[in-house]
Amino acid sequence: MKEFERGSAAIDWCEDNYAVVASIAEFYNVVSNALFLLMPPLLLYLFRQYARQVNPSVNIMWVLLMVVGASSVYFHTTLSMFGQLLDEIAIIWVVWCGIALWYPKRYYPSQLNGNRKYFKICILLGCLSTTALACIHPAVNSYFMFMFVPPSVYMLYLELQRNTCKRVSHLGKTCAALWIVAVSCWLLDMFMCSMWQALSFPYLHCFWHIIVFISAYTGIVLFAYFDAMNECPEMGPTLKYWPNDTWTNMGIPYVALKCAGNMPHDD
C-alpha cells in the first residue's frame, strides 16, 4: 500500500534525508525521541503514590507517551504516511487522555452533574471521532493538535490563579515558557526551512521533540497536582523533585502526598 511506502508522508521536515544512516530518513529527529521512551518507567516509579491513592489512570499517560515516542521514531525513520498518522494520532490521544483525567469538575457541563465517568465517556467519543477524522483528512492533524494549546494554557492560568504555592507557580511559568519555545521550534522548522538549511542548522524539529516532552510532562505534573488539591486536599498534595528536592530548576518534578491514608481516593 502506498501509505506504507517510504517518503509517502505529507510532511518532510527540514533535516536532510538519509544523511547519517542509509536506513533512517531523519536520524536526529529519530534519536531526539529518546526522552519519550526512556523517561516513562521512571515517571511510573515517581508517581506510584499518586497512582495508588489518587488516580491510577495516570499510568495510562506514561504508556501513551511511549507510544508517541515509538510512533515518532517510526515516522522519522520512514517518512511514510502511515508513520505520520501514527505519530499525530498518538499525540491527539495524549491530549484527550489529559483532558479526561484532569479537566476540573467545576467546569463540567451541568448535565454531567460532576460525574467524571460520564465525562470520560464523552471524551472517549471525541477521541474516536478525531482519530477517524485524522485518518480521513491527515492534512489538518497538525493544526488540530495545536488547537488544544490556547485553551490548555488558559486552563493552566486559571488553576495557577487559585494556587498559593510558590513552587507550583514557578513550575507553571516554566511550563508556559517551554510551550512557547517548543511551538516556535515546530513553526520555524516547518515554515522557514530554507533559512535554517542555509545556516546549516536544520535541526529545530529535534529541539521540538525534546522541549515538547519536558513541557508536556510539566503540564501533566501541574494538572495532576491541581486535581489532587481539588479532589483530595486532605492528603496534602505537594510538589517534589527527584533526585534531590532542592533541585527545583534541574530536578524532575512529581506529585507526592504528605498525609495519604491507606485507602485510595474514590473518584
C-alpha atoms as a PDB file:
ATOM      1  CA  MET A   1       0.000   0.000   0.000  1.00  0.00           C
ATOM      2  CA  LYS A   2       1.178   3.499  -0.837  1.00  0.00           C
ATOM      3  CA  GLU A   3       0.674   4.737   2.732  1.00  0.00           C
ATOM      4  CA  PHE A   4       3.422   2.380   3.950  1.00  0.00           C
ATOM      5  CA  GLU A   5       5.976   3.448   1.346  1.00  0.00           C
ATOM      6  CA  ARG A   6       8.988   5.465   2.418  1.00  0.00           C
ATOM      7  CA  GLY A   7       8.597   9.140   1.619  1.00  0.00           C
ATOM      8  CA  SER A   8       4.812   8.956   1.209  1.00  0.00           C
ATOM      9  CA  ALA A   9       4.150  11.309   4.142  1.00  0.00           C
ATOM     10  CA  ALA A  10       2.630  14.729   3.508  1.00  0.00           C
ATOM     11  CA  ILE A  11       5.389  16.306   5.613  1.00  0.00           C
ATOM     12  CA  ASP A  12       9.153  16.251   5.131  1.00  0.00           C
ATOM     13  CA  TRP A  13      10.974  18.055   7.925  1.00  0.00           C
ATOM     14  CA  CYS A  14      13.975  20.293   7.437  1.00  0.00           C
ATOM     15  CA  GLU A  15      16.664  17.759   8.338  1.00  0.00           C
ATOM     16  CA  ASP A  16      18.438  16.258   5.310  1.00  0.00           C
ATOM     17  CA  ASN A  17      17.112  12.796   4.499  1.00  0.00           C
ATOM     18  CA  TYR A  18      19.350   9.717   4.835  1.00  0.00           C
ATOM     19  CA  ALA A  19      22.352  11.944   5.555  1.00  0.00           C
ATOM     20  CA  VAL A  20      23.654   9.973   8.570  1.00  0.00           C
ATOM     21  CA  VAL A  21      22.332   6.401   8.289  1.00  0.00           C
ATOM     22  CA  ALA A  22      21.243   4.902   4.993  1.00  0.00           C
ATOM     23  CA  SER A  23      18.178   3.225   6.522  1.00  0.00           C
ATOM     24  CA  ILE A  24      16.943   6.206   8.578  1.00  0.00           C
ATOM     25  CA  ALA A  25      15.368   9.179   6.805  1.00  0.00           C
ATOM     26  CA  GLU A  26      15.868  11.746   9.593  1.00  0.00           C
ATOM     27  CA  PHE A  27      18.444  10.433  12.033  1.00  0.00           C
ATOM     28  CA  TYR A  28      18.483  13.287  14.548  1.00  0.00           C
ATOM     29  CA  ASN A  29      14.699  13.533  14.544  1.00  0.00           C
ATOM     30  CA  VAL A  30      14.696   9.845  15.500  1.00  0.00           C
ATOM     31  CA  VAL A  31      17.220   9.963  18.359  1.00  0.00           C
ATOM     32  CA  SER A  32      15.659  13.119  19.811  1.00  0.00           C
ATOM     33  CA  ASN A  33      12.659  10.969  20.827  1.00  0.00           C
ATOM     34  CA  ALA A  34      14.765   9.255  23.496  1.00  0.00           C
ATOM     35  CA  LEU A  35      13.025  11.040  26.394  1.00  0.00           C
ATOM     36  CA  PHE A  36       9.632   9.669  25.313  1.00  0.00           C
ATOM     37  CA  LEU A  37      10.963   6.123  25.518  1.00  0.00           C
ATOM     38  CA  LEU A  38      13.344   6.305  28.484  1.00  0.00           C
ATOM     39  CA  MET A  39      11.550   8.562  30.966  1.00  0.00           C
ATOM     40  CA  PRO A  40       8.113   6.889  31.448  1.00  0.00           C
ATOM     41  CA  PRO A  41       9.455   3.966  33.550  1.00  0.00           C
ATOM     42  CA  LEU A  42      10.986   6.483  35.970  1.00  0.00           C
ATOM     43  CA  LEU A  43       7.778   8.525  35.988  1.00  0.00           C
ATOM     44  CA  LEU A  44       5.816   5.365  36.760  1.00  0.00           C
ATOM     45  CA  TYR A  45       8.030   4.964  39.829  1.00  0.00           C
ATOM     46  CA  LEU A  46       7.821   8.615  40.927  1.00  0.00           C
ATOM     47  CA  PHE A  47       4.026   8.714  40.622  1.00  0.00           C
ATOM     48  CA  ARG A  48       3.439   5.360  42.329  1.00  0.00           C
ATOM     49  CA  GLN A  49       1.941   7.001  45.453  1.00  0.00           C
ATOM     50  CA  TYR A  50      -0.271   9.315  43.391  1.00  0.00           C
ATOM     51  CA  ALA A  51      -1.412   6.390  41.238  1.00  0.00           C
ATOM     52  CA  ARG A  52      -2.219   4.273  44.307  1.00  0.00           C
ATOM     53  CA  GLN A  53      -4.009   6.939  46.349  1.00  0.00           C
ATOM     54  CA  VAL A  54      -5.475   9.441  43.878  1.00  0.00           C
ATOM     55  CA  ASN A  55      -5.742   8.361  40.253  1.00  0.00           C
ATOM     56  CA  PRO A  56      -4.387   5.035  38.943  1.00  0.00           C
ATOM     57  CA  SER A  57      -5.259   6.097  35.388  1.00  0.00           C
ATOM     58  CA  VAL A  58      -2.216   8.377  35.398  1.00  0.00           C
ATOM     59  CA  ASN A  59      -0.234   5.310  34.335  1.00  0.00           C
ATOM     60  CA  ILE A  60      -2.092   5.340  31.015  1.00  0.00           C
ATOM     61  CA  MET A  61      -0.369   8.633  30.294  1.00  0.00           C
ATOM     62  CA  TRP A  62       3.102   7.122  30.660  1.00  0.00           C
ATOM     63  CA  VAL A  63       2.175   4.346  28.226  1.00  0.00           C
ATOM     64  CA  LEU A  64       0.811   6.871  25.737  1.00  0.00           C
ATOM     65  CA  LEU A  65       3.981   8.955  25.938  1.00  0.00           C
ATOM     66  CA  MET A  66       5.968   5.858  24.992  1.00  0.00           C
ATOM     67  CA  VAL A  67       3.540   5.242  22.123  1.00  0.00           C
ATOM     68  CA  VAL A  68       4.170   8.812  20.941  1.00  0.00           C
ATOM     69  CA  GLY A  69       7.923   8.215  21.062  1.00  0.00           C
ATOM     70  CA  ALA A  70       7.745   4.895  19.231  1.00  0.00           C
ATOM     71  CA  SER A  71       5.379   6.307  16.595  1.00  0.00           C
ATOM     72  CA  SER A  72       7.629   9.312  16.044  1.00  0.00           C
ATOM     73  CA  VAL A  73      10.674   7.069  15.674  1.00  0.00           C
ATOM     74  CA  TYR A  74       8.858   5.037  13.013  1.00  0.00           C
ATOM     75  CA  PHE A  75       7.647   8.162  11.218  1.00  0.00           C
ATOM     76  CA  HIS A  76      11.034   9.882  11.065  1.00  0.00           C
ATOM     77  CA  THR A  77      12.714   6.629  10.072  1.00  0.00           C
ATOM     78  CA  THR A  78      10.453   6.058   7.077  1.00  0.00           C
ATOM     79  CA  LEU A  79       8.650   9.362   6.397  1.00  0.00           C
ATOM     80  CA  SER A  80       5.664   7.231   5.436  1.00  0.00           C
ATOM     81  CA  MET A  81       2.067   8.408   5.582  1.00  0.00           C
ATOM     82  CA  PHE A  82       1.259   5.537   7.930  1.00  0.00           C
ATOM     83  CA  GLY A  83       4.034   6.690  10.258  1.00  0.00           C
ATOM     84  CA  GLN A  84       2.781  10.268  10.109  1.00  0.00           C
ATOM     85  CA  LEU A  85      -0.715   9.149  11.079  1.00  0.00           C
ATOM     86  CA  LEU A  86       0.614   7.054  13.958  1.00  0.00           C
ATOM     87  CA  ASP A  87       2.650   9.981  15.237  1.00  0.00           C
ATOM     88  CA  GLU A  88      -0.136  12.539  15.044  1.00  0.00           C
ATOM     89  CA  ILE A  89      -2.900  10.278  16.344  1.00  0.00           C
ATOM     90  CA  ALA A  90      -0.757   9.254  19.335  1.00  0.00           C
ATOM     91  CA  ILE A  91      -0.311  12.931  20.240  1.00  0.00           C
ATOM     92  CA  ILE A  92      -4.054  13.517  19.935  1.00  0.00           C
ATOM     93  CA  TRP A  93      -4.665  10.580  22.291  1.00  0.00           C
ATOM     94  CA  VAL A  94      -2.295  12.081  24.874  1.00  0.00           C
ATOM     95  CA  VAL A  95      -4.215  15.359  24.756  1.00  0.00           C
ATOM     96  CA  TRP A  96      -7.611  13.676  25.105  1.00  0.00           C
ATOM     97  CA  CYS A  97      -6.309  11.489  27.925  1.00  0.00           C
ATOM     98  CA  GLY A  98      -5.098  14.548  29.830  1.00  0.00           C
ATOM     99  CA  ILE A  99      -8.497  16.195  29.447  1.00  0.00           C
ATOM    100  CA  ALA A 100     -10.293  13.059  30.633  1.00  0.00           C
ATOM    101  CA  LEU A 101      -8.073  12.679  33.694  1.00  0.00           C
ATOM    102  CA  TRP A 102      -7.667  16.243  34.926  1.00  0.00           C
ATOM    103  CA  TYR A 103     -10.232  18.632  33.497  1.00  0.00           C
ATOM    104  CA  PRO A 104     -11.660  20.288  36.650  1.00  0.00           C
ATOM    105  CA  LYS A 105     -15.141  19.103  37.572  1.00  0.00           C
ATOM    106  CA  ARG A 106     -16.320  22.654  38.302  1.00  0.00           C
ATOM    107  CA  TYR A 107     -16.137  23.353  34.554  1.00  0.00           C
ATOM    108  CA  TYR A 108     -18.166  20.288  33.535  1.00  0.00           C
ATOM    109  CA  PRO A 109     -21.453  20.841  31.695  1.00  0.00           C
ATOM    110  CA  SER A 110     -24.293  20.884  34.210  1.00  0.00           C
ATOM    111  CA  GLN A 111     -25.851  17.828  32.548  1.00  0.00           C
ATOM    112  CA  LEU A 112     -22.972  15.655  33.816  1.00  0.00           C
ATOM    113  CA  ASN A 113     -23.535  16.602  37.475  1.00  0.00           C
ATOM    114  CA  GLY A 114     -19.794  16.453  38.127  1.00  0.00           C
ATOM    115  CA  ASN A 115     -19.607  12.770  37.183  1.00  0.00           C
ATOM    116  CA  ARG A 116     -16.122  12.067  35.816  1.00  0.00           C
ATOM    117  CA  LYS A 117     -17.116   8.641  34.482  1.00  0.00           C
ATOM    118  CA  TYR A 118     -19.711  10.205  32.185  1.00  0.00           C
ATOM    119  CA  PHE A 119     -17.217  12.894  31.250  1.00  0.00           C
ATOM    120  CA  LYS A 120     -14.655  10.251  30.299  1.00  0.00           C
ATOM    121  CA  ILE A 121     -17.221   8.573  28.052  1.00  0.00           C
ATOM    122  CA  CYS A 122     -17.780  11.891  26.262  1.00  0.00           C
ATOM    123  CA  ILE A 123     -14.025  12.348  25.892  1.00  0.00           C
ATOM    124  CA  LEU A 124     -13.671   8.813  24.517  1.00  0.00           C
ATOM    125  CA  LEU A 125     -16.272   9.600  21.865  1.00  0.00           C
ATOM    126  CA  GLY A 126     -14.415  12.799  20.997  1.00  0.00           C
ATOM    127  CA  CYS A 127     -11.137  10.889  20.795  1.00  0.00           C
ATOM    128  CA  LEU A 128     -12.595   8.269  18.465  1.00  0.00           C
ATOM    129  CA  SER A 129     -14.157  10.962  16.268  1.00  0.00           C
ATOM    130  CA  THR A 130     -10.918  12.934  15.919  1.00  0.00           C
ATOM    131  CA  THR A 131      -8.979   9.725  15.254  1.00  0.00           C
ATOM    132  CA  ALA A 132     -11.339   8.913  12.381  1.00  0.00           C
ATOM    133  CA  LEU A 133     -11.056  12.487  11.083  1.00  0.00           C
ATOM    134  CA  ALA A 134      -7.267  12.256  11.304  1.00  0.00           C
ATOM    135  CA  CYS A 135      -7.299   9.218   9.039  1.00  0.00           C
ATOM    136  CA  ILE A 136      -9.692  10.788   6.534  1.00  0.00           C
ATOM    137  CA  HIS A 137      -8.095  14.259   6.385  1.00  0.00           C
ATOM    138  CA  PRO A 138      -4.491  13.916   7.646  1.00  0.00           C
ATOM    139  CA  ALA A 139      -3.561  17.384   6.357  1.00  0.00           C
ATOM    140  CA  VAL A 140      -5.460  19.040   9.230  1.00  0.00           C
ATOM    141  CA  ASN A 141      -3.894  16.963  12.004  1.00  0.00           C
ATOM    142  CA  SER A 142      -1.039  19.289  12.897  1.00  0.00           C
ATOM    143  CA  TYR A 143      -3.296  22.313  13.160  1.00  0.00           C
ATOM    144  CA  PHE A 144      -5.880  20.333  15.083  1.00  0.00           C
ATOM    145  CA  MET A 145      -3.217  19.367  17.648  1.00  0.00           C
ATOM    146  CA  PHE A 146      -2.206  22.975  18.185  1.00  0.00           C
ATOM    147  CA  MET A 147      -5.844  23.972  18.579  1.00  0.00           C
ATOM    148  CA  PHE A 148      -5.669  22.484  22.090  1.00  0.00           C
ATOM    149  CA  VAL A 149      -2.745  24.698  23.148  1.00  0.00           C
ATOM    150  CA  PRO A 150      -4.577  28.032  23.815  1.00  0.00           C
ATOM    151  CA  PRO A 151      -7.357  26.505  25.975  1.00  0.00           C
ATOM    152  CA  SER A 152      -4.793  24.406  27.845  1.00  0.00           C
ATOM    153  CA  VAL A 153      -2.682  27.476  28.589  1.00  0.00           C
ATOM    154  CA  TYR A 154      -5.800  29.368  29.693  1.00  0.00           C
ATOM    155  CA  MET A 155      -6.835  26.498  31.954  1.00  0.00           C
ATOM    156  CA  LEU A 156      -3.323  26.466  33.422  1.00  0.00           C
ATOM    157  CA  TYR A 157      -3.638  30.202  34.065  1.00  0.00           C
ATOM    158  CA  LEU A 158      -6.984  29.743  35.835  1.00  0.00           C
ATOM    159  CA  GLU A 159      -5.627  26.996  38.074  1.00  0.00           C
ATOM    160  CA  LEU A 160      -2.474  28.967  38.891  1.00  0.00           C
ATOM    161  CA  GLN A 161      -4.698  31.870  39.965  1.00  0.00           C
ATOM    162  CA  ARG A 162      -6.166  29.592  42.632  1.00  0.00           C
ATOM    163  CA  ASN A 163      -2.746  28.345  43.704  1.00  0.00           C
ATOM    164  CA  THR A 164      -0.834  29.690  46.715  1.00  0.00           C
ATOM    165  CA  CYS A 165       2.327  27.561  46.460  1.00  0.00           C
ATOM    166  CA  LYS A 166       5.333  29.445  45.062  1.00  0.00           C
ATOM    167  CA  ARG A 167       6.945  26.215  43.874  1.00  0.00           C
ATOM    168  CA  VAL A 168       3.876  25.374  41.795  1.00  0.00           C
ATOM    169  CA  SER A 169       3.679  28.913  40.404  1.00  0.00           C
ATOM    170  CA  HIS A 170       7.328  28.726  39.354  1.00  0.00           C
ATOM    171  CA  LEU A 171       6.757  25.403  37.567  1.00  0.00           C
ATOM    172  CA  GLY A 172       3.666  26.842  35.867  1.00  0.00           C
ATOM    173  CA  LYS A 173       5.627  29.773  34.449  1.00  0.00           C
ATOM    174  CA  THR A 174       8.365  27.392  33.329  1.00  0.00           C
ATOM    175  CA  CYS A 175       5.796  25.167  31.619  1.00  0.00           C
ATOM    176  CA  ALA A 176       4.256  28.103  29.726  1.00  0.00           C
ATOM    177  CA  ALA A 177       7.679  29.353  28.610  1.00  0.00           C
ATOM    178  CA  LEU A 178       8.695  25.889  27.422  1.00  0.00           C
ATOM    179  CA  TRP A 179       5.490  25.556  25.408  1.00  0.00           C
ATOM    180  CA  ILE A 180       6.222  28.851  23.650  1.00  0.00           C
ATOM    181  CA  VAL A 181       9.756  27.719  22.797  1.00  0.00           C
ATOM    182  CA  ALA A 182       8.590  24.272  21.649  1.00  0.00           C
ATOM    183  CA  VAL A 183       5.843  25.594  19.361  1.00  0.00           C
ATOM    184  CA  SER A 184       8.263  28.194  17.990  1.00  0.00           C
ATOM    185  CA  CYS A 185      10.726  25.426  17.076  1.00  0.00           C
ATOM    186  CA  TRP A 186       7.979  23.489  15.283  1.00  0.00           C
ATOM    187  CA  LEU A 187       6.783  26.526  13.332  1.00  0.00           C
ATOM    188  CA  LEU A 188      10.266  27.747  12.401  1.00  0.00           C
ATOM    189  CA  ASP A 189      11.269  24.301  11.138  1.00  0.00           C
ATOM    190  CA  MET A 190       8.041  23.951   9.187  1.00  0.00           C
ATOM    191  CA  PHE A 191       7.842  27.382   7.556  1.00  0.00           C
ATOM    192  CA  MET A 192      11.426  28.714   7.476  1.00  0.00           C
ATOM    193  CA  CYS A 193      13.311  25.580   6.490  1.00  0.00           C
ATOM    194  CA  SER A 194      15.295  27.197   3.682  1.00  0.00           C
ATOM    195  CA  MET A 195      16.798  29.721   6.076  1.00  0.00           C
ATOM    196  CA  TRP A 196      17.891  27.048   8.557  1.00  0.00           C
ATOM    197  CA  GLN A 197      19.359  24.928   5.785  1.00  0.00           C
ATOM    198  CA  ALA A 198      21.302  27.964   4.573  1.00  0.00           C
ATOM    199  CA  LEU A 199      22.629  28.323   8.112  1.00  0.00           C
ATOM    200  CA  SER A 200      23.494  24.587   8.150  1.00  0.00           C
ATOM    201  CA  PHE A 201      21.232  24.069  11.171  1.00  0.00           C
ATOM    202  CA  PRO A 202      18.130  22.140  10.038  1.00  0.00           C
ATOM    203  CA  TYR A 203      17.564  20.593  13.466  1.00  0.00           C
ATOM    204  CA  LEU A 204      14.839  22.655  15.127  1.00  0.00           C
ATOM    205  CA  HIS A 205      12.414  19.744  14.958  1.00  0.00           C
ATOM    206  CA  CYS A 206      14.831  17.785  17.166  1.00  0.00           C
ATOM    207  CA  PHE A 207      14.558  20.534  19.767  1.00  0.00           C
ATOM    208  CA  TRP A 208      10.764  20.388  19.393  1.00  0.00           C
ATOM    209  CA  HIS A 209      10.837  16.712  20.422  1.00  0.00           C
ATOM    210  CA  ILE A 210      12.969  17.389  23.492  1.00  0.00           C
ATOM    211  CA  ILE A 211      11.292  20.579  24.681  1.00  0.00           C
ATOM    212  CA  VAL A 212       7.738  19.423  23.995  1.00  0.00           C
ATOM    213  CA  PHE A 213       8.323  16.323  26.121  1.00  0.00           C
ATOM    214  CA  ILE A 214       9.590  18.440  29.018  1.00  0.00           C
ATOM    215  CA  SER A 215       6.767  20.968  28.671  1.00  0.00           C
ATOM    216  CA  ALA A 216       4.107  18.259  28.308  1.00  0.00           C
ATOM    217  CA  TYR A 217       5.419  16.445  31.361  1.00  0.00           C
ATOM    218  CA  THR A 218       5.478  19.610  33.474  1.00  0.00           C
ATOM    219  CA  GLY A 219       1.890  20.215  32.369  1.00  0.00           C
ATOM    220  CA  ILE A 220       0.953  16.690  33.444  1.00  0.00           C
ATOM    221  CA  VAL A 221       2.567  17.275  36.842  1.00  0.00           C
ATOM    222  CA  LEU A 222       0.766  20.577  37.320  1.00  0.00           C
ATOM    223  CA  PHE A 223      -2.684  19.294  36.395  1.00  0.00           C
ATOM    224  CA  ALA A 224      -2.184  16.157  38.480  1.00  0.00           C
ATOM    225  CA  TYR A 225      -1.337  18.422  41.412  1.00  0.00           C
ATOM    226  CA  PHE A 226      -4.350  20.672  40.793  1.00  0.00           C
ATOM    227  CA  ASP A 227      -6.632  17.636  40.562  1.00  0.00           C
ATOM    228  CA  ALA A 228      -5.306  16.229  43.825  1.00  0.00           C
ATOM    229  CA  MET A 229      -5.786  19.606  45.520  1.00  0.00           C
ATOM    230  CA  ASN A 230      -9.352  19.809  44.185  1.00  0.00           C
ATOM    231  CA  GLU A 231     -10.415  16.236  44.884  1.00  0.00           C
ATOM    232  CA  CYS A 232      -8.475  15.178  47.980  1.00  0.00           C
ATOM    233  CA  PRO A 233      -6.772  18.151  49.690  1.00  0.00           C
ATOM    234  CA  GLU A 234      -6.802  16.190  52.960  1.00  0.00           C
ATOM    235  CA  MET A 235      -3.975  14.059  51.568  1.00  0.00           C
ATOM    236  CA  GLY A 236      -1.676  17.067  51.467  1.00  0.00           C
ATOM    237  CA  PRO A 237      -0.587  17.063  47.802  1.00  0.00           C
ATOM    238  CA  THR A 238       2.822  18.627  47.348  1.00  0.00           C
ATOM    239  CA  LEU A 239       5.277  19.200  44.539  1.00  0.00           C
ATOM    240  CA  LYS A 240       8.627  17.461  44.941  1.00  0.00           C
ATOM    241  CA  TYR A 241      11.735  16.992  42.818  1.00  0.00           C
ATOM    242  CA  TRP A 242      13.840  13.934  42.063  1.00  0.00           C
ATOM    243  CA  PRO A 243      16.610  13.043  42.821  1.00  0.00           C
ATOM    244  CA  ASN A 244      17.024  15.985  45.227  1.00  0.00           C
ATOM    245  CA  ASP A 245      14.085  18.059  46.405  1.00  0.00           C
ATOM    246  CA  THR A 246      16.189  21.227  46.392  1.00  0.00           C
ATOM    247  CA  TRP A 247      16.874  20.926  42.642  1.00  0.00           C
ATOM    248  CA  THR A 248      13.851  22.983  41.616  1.00  0.00           C
ATOM    249  CA  ASN A 249      15.477  24.037  38.340  1.00  0.00           C
ATOM    250  CA  MET A 250      17.243  20.811  37.377  1.00  0.00           C
ATOM    251  CA  GLY A 251      15.295  18.012  39.083  1.00  0.00           C
ATOM    252  CA  ILE A 252      12.313  16.040  37.823  1.00  0.00           C
ATOM    253  CA  PRO A 253       9.059  17.296  39.401  1.00  0.00           C
ATOM    254  CA  TYR A 254       6.376  14.924  40.631  1.00  0.00           C
ATOM    255  CA  VAL A 255       3.350  14.928  42.945  1.00  0.00           C
ATOM    256  CA  ALA A 256       3.715  13.474  46.437  1.00  0.00           C
ATOM    257  CA  LEU A 257       1.168  13.129  49.250  1.00  0.00           C
ATOM    258  CA  LYS A 258       2.130  14.190  52.756  1.00  0.00           C
ATOM    259  CA  CYS A 259      -0.929  12.792  54.526  1.00  0.00           C
ATOM    260  CA  ALA A 260      -2.032   9.887  52.358  1.00  0.00           C
ATOM    261  CA  GLY A 261      -4.034   7.201  54.104  1.00  0.00           C
ATOM    262  CA  ASN A 262      -4.174   3.537  53.256  1.00  0.00           C
ATOM    263  CA  MET A 263      -7.311   3.772  51.151  1.00  0.00           C
ATOM    264  CA  PRO A 264      -7.247   5.104  47.582  1.00  0.00           C
ATOM    265  CA  HIS A 265      -9.340   8.139  46.770  1.00  0.00           C
ATOM    266  CA  ASP A 266     -12.758   7.288  45.350  1.00  0.00           C
ATOM    267  CA  ASP A 267     -13.385   9.296  42.189  1.00  0.00           C
END
